[in-house]
PDB file of C-alpha atoms in Angstrom:
ATOM      1  CA  MET N  27     125.366  75.495 138.965  1.00  0.00           C
ATOM      2  CA  ALA N  28     126.652  76.920 135.709  1.00  0.00           C
ATOM      3  CA  PRO N  29     125.398  80.497 134.980  1.00  0.00           C
ATOM      4  CA  SER N  30     122.352  80.785 132.743  1.00  0.00           C
ATOM      5  CA  ARG N  31     122.329  82.776 129.673  1.00  0.00           C
ATOM      6  CA  ASN N  32     124.339  86.086 129.185  1.00  0.00           C
ATOM      7  CA  GLY N  33     124.109  87.526 132.774  1.00  0.00           C
ATOM      8  CA  MET N  34     127.054  88.693 135.199  1.00  0.00           C
ATOM      9  CA  LEU N  35     129.790  86.424 136.069  1.00  0.00           C
ATOM     10  CA  LEU N  36     130.010  85.451 139.752  1.00  0.00           C
ATOM     11  CA  ASN N  37     132.673  86.428 141.723  1.00  0.00           C
ATOM     12  CA  PRO N  38     135.650  85.923 138.819  1.00  0.00           C
ATOM     13  CA  HIS N  39     139.005  85.434 139.875  1.00  0.00           C
ATOM     14  CA  PHE N  40     140.742  86.010 136.305  1.00  0.00           C
ATOM     15  CA  HIS N  41     144.025  88.003 137.510  1.00  0.00           C
ATOM     16  CA  LYS N  42     144.855  85.184 139.699  1.00  0.00           C
ATOM     17  CA  ASP N  43     148.832  84.125 138.921  1.00  0.00           C
ATOM     18  CA  TRP N  44     148.224  85.199 135.190  1.00  0.00           C
ATOM     19  CA  GLN N  45     152.107  85.855 134.327  1.00  0.00           C
ATOM     20  CA  ARG N  46     152.663  81.983 135.246  1.00  0.00           C
ATOM     21  CA  ARG N  47     150.088  81.030 132.755  1.00  0.00           C
ATOM     22  CA  VAL N  48     151.515  83.499 129.606  1.00  0.00           C
ATOM     23  CA  ARG N  49     152.686  81.716 126.366  1.00  0.00           C
ATOM     24  CA  THR N  50     155.402  83.135 124.612  1.00  0.00           C
ATOM     25  CA  TRP N  51     156.005  82.543 120.770  1.00  0.00           C
ATOM     26  CA  PHE N  52     159.599  84.452 120.463  1.00  0.00           C
ATOM     27  CA  ASN N  53     161.215  82.066 118.509  1.00  0.00           C
ATOM     28  CA  GLN N  54     158.394  82.894 115.651  1.00  0.00           C
ATOM     29  CA  PRO N  55     161.206  84.841 113.652  1.00  0.00           C
ATOM     30  CA  ALA N  56     164.043  81.928 114.099  1.00  0.00           C
ATOM     31  CA  ARG N  57     161.390  79.332 112.990  1.00  0.00           C
ATOM     32  CA  LYS N  58     160.453  81.264 109.822  1.00  0.00           C
ATOM     33  CA  ILE N  59     163.937  81.775 108.980  1.00  0.00           C
ATOM     34  CA  ARG N  60     164.942  77.941 109.769  1.00  0.00           C
ATOM     35  CA  ARG N  61     161.895  76.751 107.619  1.00  0.00           C
ATOM     36  CA  ARG N  62     162.898  79.225 104.744  1.00  0.00           C
ATOM     37  CA  LYS N  63     166.288  77.741 104.618  1.00  0.00           C
ATOM     38  CA  ALA N  64     164.793  74.302 104.881  1.00  0.00           C
ATOM     39  CA  ARG N  65     162.437  74.739 101.549  1.00  0.00           C
ATOM     40  CA  GLN N  66     165.828  76.464  99.811  1.00  0.00           C
ATOM     41  CA  ALA N  67     168.084  73.374 100.521  1.00  0.00           C
ATOM     42  CA  LYS N  68     165.491  70.787  99.679  1.00  0.00           C
ATOM     43  CA  ALA N  69     164.688  72.876  96.155  1.00  0.00           C
ATOM     44  CA  ARG N  70     168.916  72.411  95.832  1.00  0.00           C
ATOM     45  CA  ARG N  71     168.647  68.844  96.362  1.00  0.00           C
ATOM     46  CA  ILE N  72     165.636  68.071  94.332  1.00  0.00           C
ATOM     47  CA  ALA N  73     166.977  70.243  91.400  1.00  0.00           C
ATOM     48  CA  PRO N  74     166.164  70.398  88.597  1.00  0.00           C
ATOM     49  CA  ARG N  75     163.029  68.483  89.507  1.00  0.00           C
ATOM     50  CA  PRO N  76     159.979  70.824  90.727  1.00  0.00           C
ATOM     51  CA  ILE N  77     159.851  72.335  93.591  1.00  0.00           C
ATOM     52  CA  ALA N  78     155.944  71.735  94.426  1.00  0.00           C
ATOM     53  CA  GLY N  79     156.450  68.221  94.127  1.00  0.00           C
ATOM     54  CA  PRO N  80     154.854  65.695  91.758  1.00  0.00           C
ATOM     55  CA  LEU N  81     151.976  66.428  89.329  1.00  0.00           C
ATOM     56  CA  ARG N  82     148.551  65.895  90.711  1.00  0.00           C
ATOM     57  CA  PRO N  83     145.149  65.033  89.050  1.00  0.00           C
ATOM     58  CA  SER N  84     142.140  67.753  88.841  1.00  0.00           C
ATOM     59  CA  VAL N  85     139.239  66.276  90.877  1.00  0.00           C
ATOM     60  CA  ARG N  86     135.947  67.694  92.191  1.00  0.00           C
ATOM     61  CA  CYS N  87     135.220  68.521  95.879  1.00  0.00           C
ATOM     62  CA  PRO N  88     132.729  66.120  97.258  1.00  0.00           C
ATOM     63  CA  THR N  89     128.884  67.352  98.684  1.00  0.00           C
ATOM     64  CA  VAL N  90     126.552  69.458  96.756  1.00  0.00           C
ATOM     65  CA  ARG N  91     127.823  72.543  98.204  1.00  0.00           C
ATOM     66  CA  TYR N  92     131.300  72.337  96.632  1.00  0.00           C
ATOM     67  CA  HIS N  93     131.004  69.966  93.858  1.00  0.00           C
ATOM     68  CA  THR N  94     131.298  73.104  91.294  1.00  0.00           C
ATOM     69  CA  ARG N  95     134.730  73.312  92.313  1.00  0.00           C
ATOM     70  CA  VAL N  96     137.782  71.287  90.723  1.00  0.00           C
ATOM     71  CA  ARG N  97     140.877  71.184  92.916  1.00  0.00           C
ATOM     72  CA  SER N  98     144.119  69.086  92.745  1.00  0.00           C
ATOM     73  CA  GLY N  99     143.730  65.702  94.315  1.00  0.00           C
ATOM     74  CA  ARG N 100     146.052  63.012  95.852  1.00  0.00           C
ATOM     75  CA  GLY N 101     146.993  60.901  92.944  1.00  0.00           C
ATOM     76  CA  PHE N 102     145.854  59.604  89.316  1.00  0.00           C
ATOM     77  CA  THR N 103     144.120  56.082  88.986  1.00  0.00           C
ATOM     78  CA  LEU N 104     145.742  53.212  87.364  1.00  0.00           C
ATOM     79  CA  GLU N 105     142.877  53.669  84.914  1.00  0.00           C
ATOM     80  CA  GLU N 106     144.213  57.057  83.742  1.00  0.00           C
ATOM     81  CA  LEU N 107     147.469  55.921  83.897  1.00  0.00           C
ATOM     82  CA  LYS N 108     146.691  53.196  81.298  1.00  0.00           C
ATOM     83  CA  ALA N 109     144.425  55.362  79.230  1.00  0.00           C
ATOM     84  CA  ALA N 110     147.775  57.731  79.074  1.00  0.00           C
ATOM     85  CA  GLY N 111     149.971  54.627  78.226  1.00  0.00           C
ATOM     86  CA  ILE N 112     152.122  55.242  81.340  1.00  0.00           C
ATOM     87  CA  HIS N 113     152.918  52.252  83.729  1.00  0.00           C
ATOM     88  CA  LYS N 114     152.158  53.064  87.124  1.00  0.00           C
ATOM     89  CA  LYS N 115     155.950  52.006  88.348  1.00  0.00           C
ATOM     90  CA  VAL N 116     157.308  54.379  85.417  1.00  0.00           C
ATOM     91  CA  ALA N 117     154.796  56.943  86.528  1.00  0.00           C
ATOM     92  CA  ARG N 118     156.406  57.812  90.359  1.00  0.00           C
ATOM     93  CA  THR N 119     159.993  57.902  88.897  1.00  0.00           C
ATOM     94  CA  ILE N 120     158.772  60.774  86.434  1.00  0.00           C
ATOM     95  CA  GLY N 121     156.795  63.143  88.793  1.00  0.00           C
ATOM     96  CA  ILE N 122     153.099  61.784  88.501  1.00  0.00           C
ATOM     97  CA  ALA N 123     151.641  61.133  91.654  1.00  0.00           C
ATOM     98  CA  VAL N 124     149.979  57.384  91.821  1.00  0.00           C
ATOM     99  CA  ASP N 125     146.495  56.815  94.018  1.00  0.00           C
ATOM    100  CA  ALA N 126     145.663  52.894  93.738  1.00  0.00           C
ATOM    101  CA  ARG N 127     142.372  53.683  95.807  1.00  0.00           C
ATOM    102  CA  ARG N 128     140.761  56.152  94.027  1.00  0.00           C
ATOM    103  CA  ARG N 129     138.105  55.207  91.455  1.00  0.00           C
ATOM    104  CA  ASN N 130     136.793  56.774  88.255  1.00  0.00           C
ATOM    105  CA  ARG N 131     133.184  57.834  88.646  1.00  0.00           C
ATOM    106  CA  SER N 132     132.848  59.738  85.244  1.00  0.00           C
ATOM    107  CA  THR N 133     134.064  59.597  81.882  1.00  0.00           C
ATOM    108  CA  GLU N 134     134.515  63.760  81.875  1.00  0.00           C
ATOM    109  CA  SER N 135     137.060  63.317  84.911  1.00  0.00           C
ATOM    110  CA  LEU N 136     138.939  60.268  83.141  1.00  0.00           C
ATOM    111  CA  GLN N 137     139.103  61.985  79.901  1.00  0.00           C
ATOM    112  CA  ALA N 138     140.383  65.771  81.405  1.00  0.00           C
ATOM    113  CA  ASN N 139     142.915  63.557  83.484  1.00  0.00           C
ATOM    114  CA  VAL N 140     144.256  61.489  80.980  1.00  0.00           C
ATOM    115  CA  GLN N 141     144.725  64.412  79.033  1.00  0.00           C
ATOM    116  CA  ARG N 142     146.358  66.345  81.374  1.00  0.00           C
ATOM    117  CA  LEU N 143     148.822  63.380  81.985  1.00  0.00           C
ATOM    118  CA  LYS N 144     149.566  63.573  77.886  1.00  0.00           C
ATOM    119  CA  GLU N 145     150.108  67.315  78.053  1.00  0.00           C
ATOM    120  CA  TYR N 146     152.276  66.594  80.962  1.00  0.00           C
ATOM    121  CA  ARG N 147     154.434  64.240  79.158  1.00  0.00           C
ATOM    122  CA  SER N 148     154.510  66.093  75.948  1.00  0.00           C
ATOM    123  CA  LYS N 149     156.126  69.254  78.217  1.00  0.00           C
ATOM    124  CA  LEU N 150     158.561  66.968  80.514  1.00  0.00           C
ATOM    125  CA  ILE N 151     162.145  67.263  80.017  1.00  0.00           C
ATOM    126  CA  LEU N 152     163.417  63.594  80.793  1.00  0.00           C
ATOM    127  CA  PHE N 153     167.074  63.286  82.092  1.00  0.00           C
ATOM    128  CA  PRO N 154     168.901  60.293  80.772  1.00  0.00           C
ATOM    129  CA  ARG N 155     170.936  58.213  83.505  1.00  0.00           C
ATOM    130  CA  LYS N 156     173.820  57.893  81.190  1.00  0.00           C
ATOM    131  CA  ALA N 157     174.340  61.230  79.481  1.00  0.00           C
ATOM    132  CA  SER N 158     176.716  58.871  77.050  1.00  0.00           C
ATOM    133  CA  ALA N 159     174.018  56.444  76.385  1.00  0.00           C
ATOM    134  CA  PRO N 160     170.773  57.938  76.003  1.00  0.00           C
ATOM    135  CA  LYS N 161     167.613  55.440  76.024  1.00  0.00           C
ATOM    136  CA  LYS N 162     164.535  55.686  74.185  1.00  0.00           C
ATOM    137  CA  GLY N 163     162.039  58.467  75.702  1.00  0.00           C
ATOM    138  CA  ASP N 164     164.906  60.487  77.050  1.00  0.00           C
ATOM    139  CA  SER N 165     165.538  64.082  75.981  1.00  0.00           C
ATOM    140  CA  SER N 166     167.773  65.256  73.801  1.00  0.00           C
ATOM    141  CA  ALA N 167     171.094  66.924  74.797  1.00  0.00           C
ATOM    142  CA  GLU N 168     169.694  70.371  73.552  1.00  0.00           C
ATOM    143  CA  GLU N 169     166.306  70.018  75.778  1.00  0.00           C
ATOM    144  CA  VAL N 170     168.496  68.993  78.555  1.00  0.00           C
ATOM    145  CA  LYS N 171     170.788  72.271  78.331  1.00  0.00           C
ATOM    146  CA  MET N 172     167.366  74.384  78.261  1.00  0.00           C
ATOM    147  CA  ALA N 173     165.980  72.564  81.529  1.00  0.00           C
ATOM    148  CA  THR N 174     165.045  75.072  84.637  1.00  0.00           C
ATOM    149  CA  GLN N 175     163.766  73.980  88.035  1.00  0.00           C
ATOM    150  CA  LEU N 176     159.994  74.939  88.247  1.00  0.00           C
ATOM    151  CA  ALA N 177     159.178  77.090  91.301  1.00  0.00           C
ATOM    152  CA  GLY N 178     155.355  76.914  91.315  1.00  0.00           C
ATOM    153  CA  PRO N 179     152.741  73.824  91.319  1.00  0.00           C
ATOM    154  CA  VAL N 180     153.185  71.894  88.325  1.00  0.00           C
ATOM    155  CA  MET N 181     150.371  72.753  85.767  1.00  0.00           C
ATOM    156  CA  PRO N 182     148.378  74.207  88.350  1.00  0.00           C
ATOM    157  CA  ILE N 183     144.326  73.620  87.996  1.00  0.00           C
ATOM    158  CA  LYS N 184     141.819  76.435  87.669  1.00  0.00           C
ATOM    159  CA  ASN N 185     138.338  77.221  88.052  1.00  0.00           C
ATOM    160  CA  ILE N 186     136.463  78.716  85.051  1.00  0.00           C
ATOM    161  CA  TYR N 187     133.320  80.153  85.947  1.00  0.00           C
ATOM    162  CA  LYS N 188     131.296  81.103  82.853  1.00  0.00           C
ATOM    163  CA  LYS N 189     129.293  84.413  82.918  1.00  0.00           C
ATOM    164  CA  GLU N 190     125.457  84.274  81.587  1.00  0.00           C
ATOM    165  CA  LYS N 191     124.488  87.411  80.099  1.00  0.00           C
ATOM    166  CA  ALA N 192     121.759  89.298  81.109  1.00  0.00           C
ATOM    167  CA  ARG N 193     118.531  88.056  79.120  1.00  0.00           C
ATOM    168  CA  VAL N 194     114.764  88.912  79.456  1.00  0.00           C
ATOM    169  CA  ILE N 195     112.545  86.434  81.712  1.00  0.00           C
ATOM    170  CA  SER N 196     110.421  84.143  79.663  1.00  0.00           C
ATOM    171  CA  GLU N 197     106.361  83.487  80.639  1.00  0.00           C
ATOM    172  CA  GLU N 198     107.264  79.872  81.253  1.00  0.00           C
ATOM    173  CA  GLU N 199     109.730  81.028  83.924  1.00  0.00           C
ATOM    174  CA  LYS N 200     107.743  83.528  85.529  1.00  0.00           C
ATOM    175  CA  ASN N 201     104.884  80.804  86.126  1.00  0.00           C
ATOM    176  CA  PHE N 202     107.433  78.240  87.459  1.00  0.00           C
ATOM    177  CA  LYS N 203     107.005  77.312  90.795  1.00  0.00           C
ATOM    178  CA  ALA N 204     110.000  76.156  92.468  1.00  0.00           C
ATOM    179  CA  PHE N 205     109.236  75.301  95.994  1.00  0.00           C
ATOM    180  CA  ALA N 206     105.973  73.052  94.587  1.00  0.00           C
ATOM    181  CA  SER N 207     107.845  71.461  92.004  1.00  0.00           C
ATOM    182  CA  LEU N 208     110.456  70.053  94.725  1.00  0.00           C
ATOM    183  CA  ARG N 209     107.839  68.831  97.010  1.00  0.00           C
ATOM    184  CA  MET N 210     106.166  67.212  94.310  1.00  0.00           C
ATOM    185  CA  ALA N 211     109.539  65.416  93.391  1.00  0.00           C
ATOM    186  CA  ARG N 212     109.889  64.795  97.103  1.00  0.00           C
ATOM    187  CA  SER N 213     106.691  63.326  97.302  1.00  0.00           C
ATOM    188  CA  ASN N 214     106.639  61.333  93.655  1.00  0.00           C
ATOM    189  CA  ALA N 215     109.614  59.772  95.326  1.00  0.00           C
ATOM    190  CA  ARG N 216     108.654  58.721  98.576  1.00  0.00           C
ATOM    191  CA  LEU N 217     105.414  57.472  97.403  1.00  0.00           C
ATOM    192  CA  PHE N 218     106.848  55.534  94.380  1.00  0.00           C
ATOM    193  CA  GLY N 219     107.262  52.071  96.198  1.00  0.00           C
ATOM    194  CA  ILE N 220     103.345  52.389  97.322  1.00  0.00           C
ATOM    195  CA  ARG N 221     102.073  52.995  94.178  1.00  0.00           C
ATOM    196  CA  ALA N 222     103.985  50.583  92.364  1.00  0.00           C
ATOM    197  CA  LYS N 223     102.829  47.597  94.619  1.00  0.00           C
ATOM    198  CA  ARG N 224      99.166  49.543  94.244  1.00  0.00           C
ATOM    199  CA  ALA N 225      98.995  49.234  90.523  1.00  0.00           C
ATOM    200  CA  LYS N 226     100.691  45.618  90.748  1.00  0.00           C
ATOM    201  CA  GLU N 227      97.529  44.687  92.953  1.00  0.00           C
ATOM    202  CA  ALA N 228      95.063  45.990  90.862  1.00  0.00           C
ATOM    203  CA  ALA N 229      96.339  44.759  87.767  1.00  0.00           C
ATOM    204  CA  ASP N 230      96.288  40.852  89.471  1.00  0.00           C
ATOM    205  CA  GLN N 231      93.052  41.794  90.781  1.00  0.00           C
ATOM    206  CA  ASP N 232      91.799  42.478  87.109  1.00  0.00           C
ATOM    207  CA  VAL N 233      93.417  39.214  85.758  1.00  0.00           C
ATOM    208  CA  GLU N 234      91.487  37.052  88.427  1.00  0.00           C
ATOM    209  CA  LYS N 235      88.047  39.102  87.415  1.00  0.00           C
ATOM    210  CA  LYS N 236      88.800  38.155  84.039  1.00  0.00           C
ATOM    211  CA  LYS N 237      89.061  34.365  84.950  1.00  0.00           C
TER     212      LYS N 237
END
Protein backbone atom coordinates (compact mmCIF):
# COMPACT_ATOMS: atom_id res chain seq x y z
CA MET A 1 0.00 0.00 0.00
CA ALA A 2 1.37 3.44 -0.93
CA PRO A 3 2.17 5.93 1.86
CA SER A 4 -0.59 8.44 2.57
CA ARG A 5 -0.03 12.22 2.77
CA ASN A 6 3.14 13.86 4.13
CA GLY A 7 4.28 11.07 6.40
CA MET A 8 7.70 9.49 6.96
CA LEU A 9 9.10 7.33 4.15
CA LEU A 10 9.16 3.73 5.31
CA ASN A 11 12.50 1.93 5.05
CA PRO A 12 13.87 3.89 2.05
CA HIS A 13 16.76 2.47 0.00
CA PHE A 14 17.91 5.58 -1.86
CA HIS A 15 21.67 4.96 -1.60
CA LYS A 16 21.58 1.51 -3.18
CA ASP A 17 24.17 1.48 -6.04
CA TRP A 18 23.51 5.16 -6.94
CA GLN A 19 26.82 5.56 -8.82
CA ARG A 20 25.56 3.30 -11.61
CA ARG A 21 22.53 5.59 -12.21
CA VAL A 22 24.29 8.97 -12.38
CA ARG A 23 23.78 10.85 -15.66
CA THR A 24 26.81 12.82 -16.83
CA TRP A 25 26.74 15.73 -19.27
CA PHE A 26 30.41 16.28 -20.06
CA ASN A 27 29.71 16.77 -23.77
CA GLN A 28 27.64 19.94 -23.15
CA PRO A 29 30.44 22.51 -23.83
CA ALA A 30 31.50 20.66 -27.01
CA ARG A 31 27.89 20.52 -28.21
CA LYS A 32 27.58 24.26 -27.63
CA ILE A 33 30.62 24.89 -29.86
CA ARG A 34 29.30 22.44 -32.49
CA ARG A 35 25.91 24.15 -32.63
CA ARG A 36 27.54 27.59 -32.93
CA LYS A 37 29.76 26.40 -35.80
CA ALA A 38 26.74 24.85 -37.55
CA ARG A 39 24.85 28.17 -37.26
CA GLN A 40 27.81 30.06 -38.71
CA ALA A 41 28.19 27.55 -41.57
CA LYS A 42 24.47 27.84 -42.39
CA ALA A 43 24.67 31.66 -42.35
CA ARG A 44 27.58 31.53 -44.84
CA ARG A 45 25.75 28.98 -47.00
CA ILE A 46 22.49 30.96 -47.31
CA ALA A 47 24.10 34.43 -47.53
CA PRO A 48 22.94 37.10 -48.34
CA ARG A 49 19.49 35.75 -47.28
CA PRO A 50 18.39 36.48 -43.67
CA ILE A 51 19.78 34.08 -41.07
CA ALA A 52 16.47 33.74 -39.16
CA GLY A 53 14.60 32.37 -42.21
CA PRO A 54 11.54 33.62 -44.12
CA LEU A 55 9.13 36.40 -43.22
CA ARG A 56 6.35 35.24 -40.86
CA PRO A 57 2.85 36.73 -40.41
CA SER A 58 1.61 38.37 -37.22
CA VAL A 59 -1.09 36.22 -35.61
CA ARG A 60 -3.07 36.46 -32.38
CA CYS A 61 -2.55 33.85 -29.68
CA PRO A 62 -5.51 31.51 -29.03
CA THR A 63 -7.73 31.38 -25.89
CA VAL A 64 -9.15 34.22 -23.79
CA ARG A 65 -6.06 34.28 -21.59
CA TYR A 66 -3.60 35.16 -24.36
CA HIS A 67 -5.65 36.68 -27.21
CA THR A 68 -4.41 40.19 -26.37
CA ARG A 69 -0.89 39.13 -27.43
CA VAL A 70 0.43 39.05 -31.00
CA ARG A 71 3.14 36.62 -32.13
CA SER A 72 4.68 35.37 -35.38
CA GLY A 73 2.72 32.62 -37.15
CA ARG A 74 3.65 29.76 -39.48
CA GLY A 75 2.94 31.41 -42.83
CA PHE A 76 0.81 33.87 -44.78
CA THR A 77 -2.59 32.74 -46.07
CA LEU A 78 -3.37 32.52 -49.78
CA GLU A 79 -5.92 35.32 -49.33
CA GLU A 80 -3.27 37.63 -47.81
CA LEU A 81 -0.83 36.90 -50.64
CA LYS A 82 -3.54 37.53 -53.25
CA ALA A 83 -4.46 40.88 -51.65
CA ALA A 84 -0.77 41.89 -51.61
CA GLY A 85 -0.39 40.89 -55.27
CA ILE A 86 2.18 38.11 -54.70
CA HIS A 87 1.78 34.65 -56.27
CA LYS A 88 1.91 31.75 -53.78
CA LYS A 89 4.71 30.00 -55.73
CA VAL A 90 6.76 33.19 -56.09
CA ALA A 91 6.33 34.00 -52.37
CA ARG A 92 8.41 31.00 -51.23
CA THR A 93 11.24 31.93 -53.60
CA ILE A 94 11.54 35.50 -52.21
CA GLY A 95 11.64 34.56 -48.51
CA ILE A 96 7.93 34.62 -47.56
CA ALA A 97 6.47 31.71 -45.58
CA VAL A 98 3.15 30.34 -46.92
CA ASP A 99 0.53 28.43 -44.89
CA ALA A 100 -2.29 27.05 -47.04
CA ARG A 101 -4.27 25.80 -44.00
CA ARG A 102 -4.62 29.02 -42.02
CA ARG A 103 -7.82 31.05 -42.57
CA ASN A 104 -8.48 34.77 -42.05
CA ARG A 105 -11.16 35.16 -39.39
CA SER A 106 -11.10 38.97 -39.28
CA THR A 107 -10.54 41.87 -41.66
CA GLU A 108 -8.08 43.51 -39.20
CA SER A 109 -5.62 40.57 -39.29
CA LEU A 110 -5.92 40.32 -43.09
CA GLN A 111 -5.18 44.04 -43.57
CA ALA A 112 -2.31 43.98 -41.04
CA ASN A 113 -0.59 41.07 -42.79
CA VAL A 114 -1.18 42.53 -46.27
CA GLN A 115 0.47 45.75 -45.07
CA ARG A 116 3.33 43.66 -43.62
CA LEU A 117 3.84 41.95 -46.99
CA LYS A 118 3.81 45.25 -48.88
CA GLU A 119 6.34 46.78 -46.48
CA TYR A 120 8.61 43.73 -46.85
CA ARG A 121 8.32 43.86 -50.64
CA SER A 122 9.33 47.55 -50.65
CA LYS A 123 12.44 46.82 -48.53
CA LEU A 124 13.42 43.61 -50.36
CA ILE A 125 16.58 43.55 -52.47
CA LEU A 126 15.99 40.90 -55.14
CA PHE A 127 19.15 39.58 -56.80
CA PRO A 128 18.83 38.91 -60.56
CA ARG A 129 19.50 35.32 -61.65
CA LYS A 130 21.77 36.64 -64.38
CA ALA A 131 23.64 39.83 -63.52
CA SER A 132 24.01 40.59 -67.24
CA ALA A 133 20.25 40.25 -67.95
CA PRO A 134 18.14 41.51 -65.01
CA LYS A 135 14.37 40.93 -65.24
CA LYS A 136 11.41 43.10 -64.22
CA GLY A 137 11.21 43.40 -60.44
CA ASP A 138 14.94 42.71 -59.84
CA SER A 139 16.98 45.23 -57.87
CA SER A 140 19.51 47.53 -59.50
CA ALA A 141 23.28 46.94 -59.35
CA GLU A 142 23.69 49.73 -56.74
CA GLU A 143 21.08 48.13 -54.44
CA VAL A 144 22.68 44.70 -54.85
CA LYS A 145 26.04 46.13 -53.72
CA MET A 146 24.39 47.63 -50.63
CA ALA A 147 22.83 44.27 -49.57
CA THR A 148 23.90 42.86 -46.19
CA GLN A 149 22.80 39.70 -44.37
CA LEU A 150 20.16 40.32 -41.70
CA ALA A 151 21.13 38.69 -38.39
CA GLY A 152 17.91 38.92 -36.34
CA PRO A 153 14.30 38.00 -37.23
CA VAL A 154 12.83 39.60 -40.38
CA MET A 155 10.58 42.54 -39.37
CA PRO A 156 10.16 41.47 -35.70
CA ILE A 157 6.66 41.64 -34.18
CA LYS A 158 6.29 43.89 -31.14
CA ASN A 159 3.41 43.97 -28.68
CA ILE A 160 2.31 47.56 -28.06
CA TYR A 161 0.55 48.24 -24.79
CA LYS A 162 -1.33 51.50 -24.31
CA LYS A 163 -1.23 52.88 -20.78
CA GLU A 164 -4.41 54.52 -19.60
CA LYS A 165 -4.18 57.79 -17.72
CA ALA A 166 -5.46 57.90 -14.15
CA ARG A 167 -8.92 59.45 -13.84
CA VAL A 168 -11.75 59.89 -11.36
CA ILE A 169 -14.18 56.96 -11.13
CA SER A 170 -17.69 58.01 -12.20
CA GLU A 171 -20.88 57.35 -10.19
CA GLU A 172 -22.13 54.97 -12.88
CA GLU A 173 -18.93 52.89 -12.57
CA LYS A 174 -19.22 52.88 -8.77
CA ASN A 175 -22.81 51.61 -8.91
CA PHE A 176 -22.07 48.97 -11.56
CA LYS A 177 -22.29 45.41 -10.18
CA ALA A 178 -20.04 43.24 -12.31
CA PHE A 179 -20.90 39.86 -10.72
CA ALA A 180 -24.68 40.46 -10.88
CA SER A 181 -24.40 41.62 -14.53
CA LEU A 182 -22.43 38.49 -15.49
CA ARG A 183 -24.93 36.21 -13.74
CA MET A 184 -27.83 37.95 -15.44
CA ALA A 185 -26.18 37.69 -18.89
CA ARG A 186 -25.47 33.99 -18.26
CA SER A 187 -29.06 33.41 -17.17
CA ASN A 188 -30.46 35.25 -20.21
CA ALA A 189 -28.28 33.21 -22.55
CA ARG A 190 -29.32 29.94 -20.86
CA LEU A 191 -33.07 30.72 -20.86
CA PHE A 192 -33.16 32.30 -24.34
CA GLY A 193 -34.58 29.22 -26.08
CA ILE A 194 -37.32 28.38 -23.56
CA ARG A 195 -38.41 32.03 -23.37
CA ALA A 196 -38.68 32.21 -27.15
CA LYS A 197 -40.70 28.96 -27.12
CA ARG A 198 -43.07 30.28 -24.44
CA ALA A 199 -43.52 33.58 -26.31
CA LYS A 200 -44.37 31.67 -29.50
CA GLU A 201 -46.88 29.46 -27.66
CA ALA A 202 -48.51 32.53 -26.07
CA ALA A 203 -48.78 34.21 -29.49
CA ASP A 204 -50.36 31.07 -30.97
CA GLN A 205 -52.89 30.92 -28.12
CA ASP A 206 -53.84 34.58 -28.71
CA VAL A 207 -54.44 33.87 -32.38
CA GLU A 208 -56.66 30.89 -31.49
CA LYS A 209 -58.67 32.98 -28.97
CA LYS A 210 -59.28 35.67 -31.60
CA LYS A 211 -60.69 33.03 -33.96
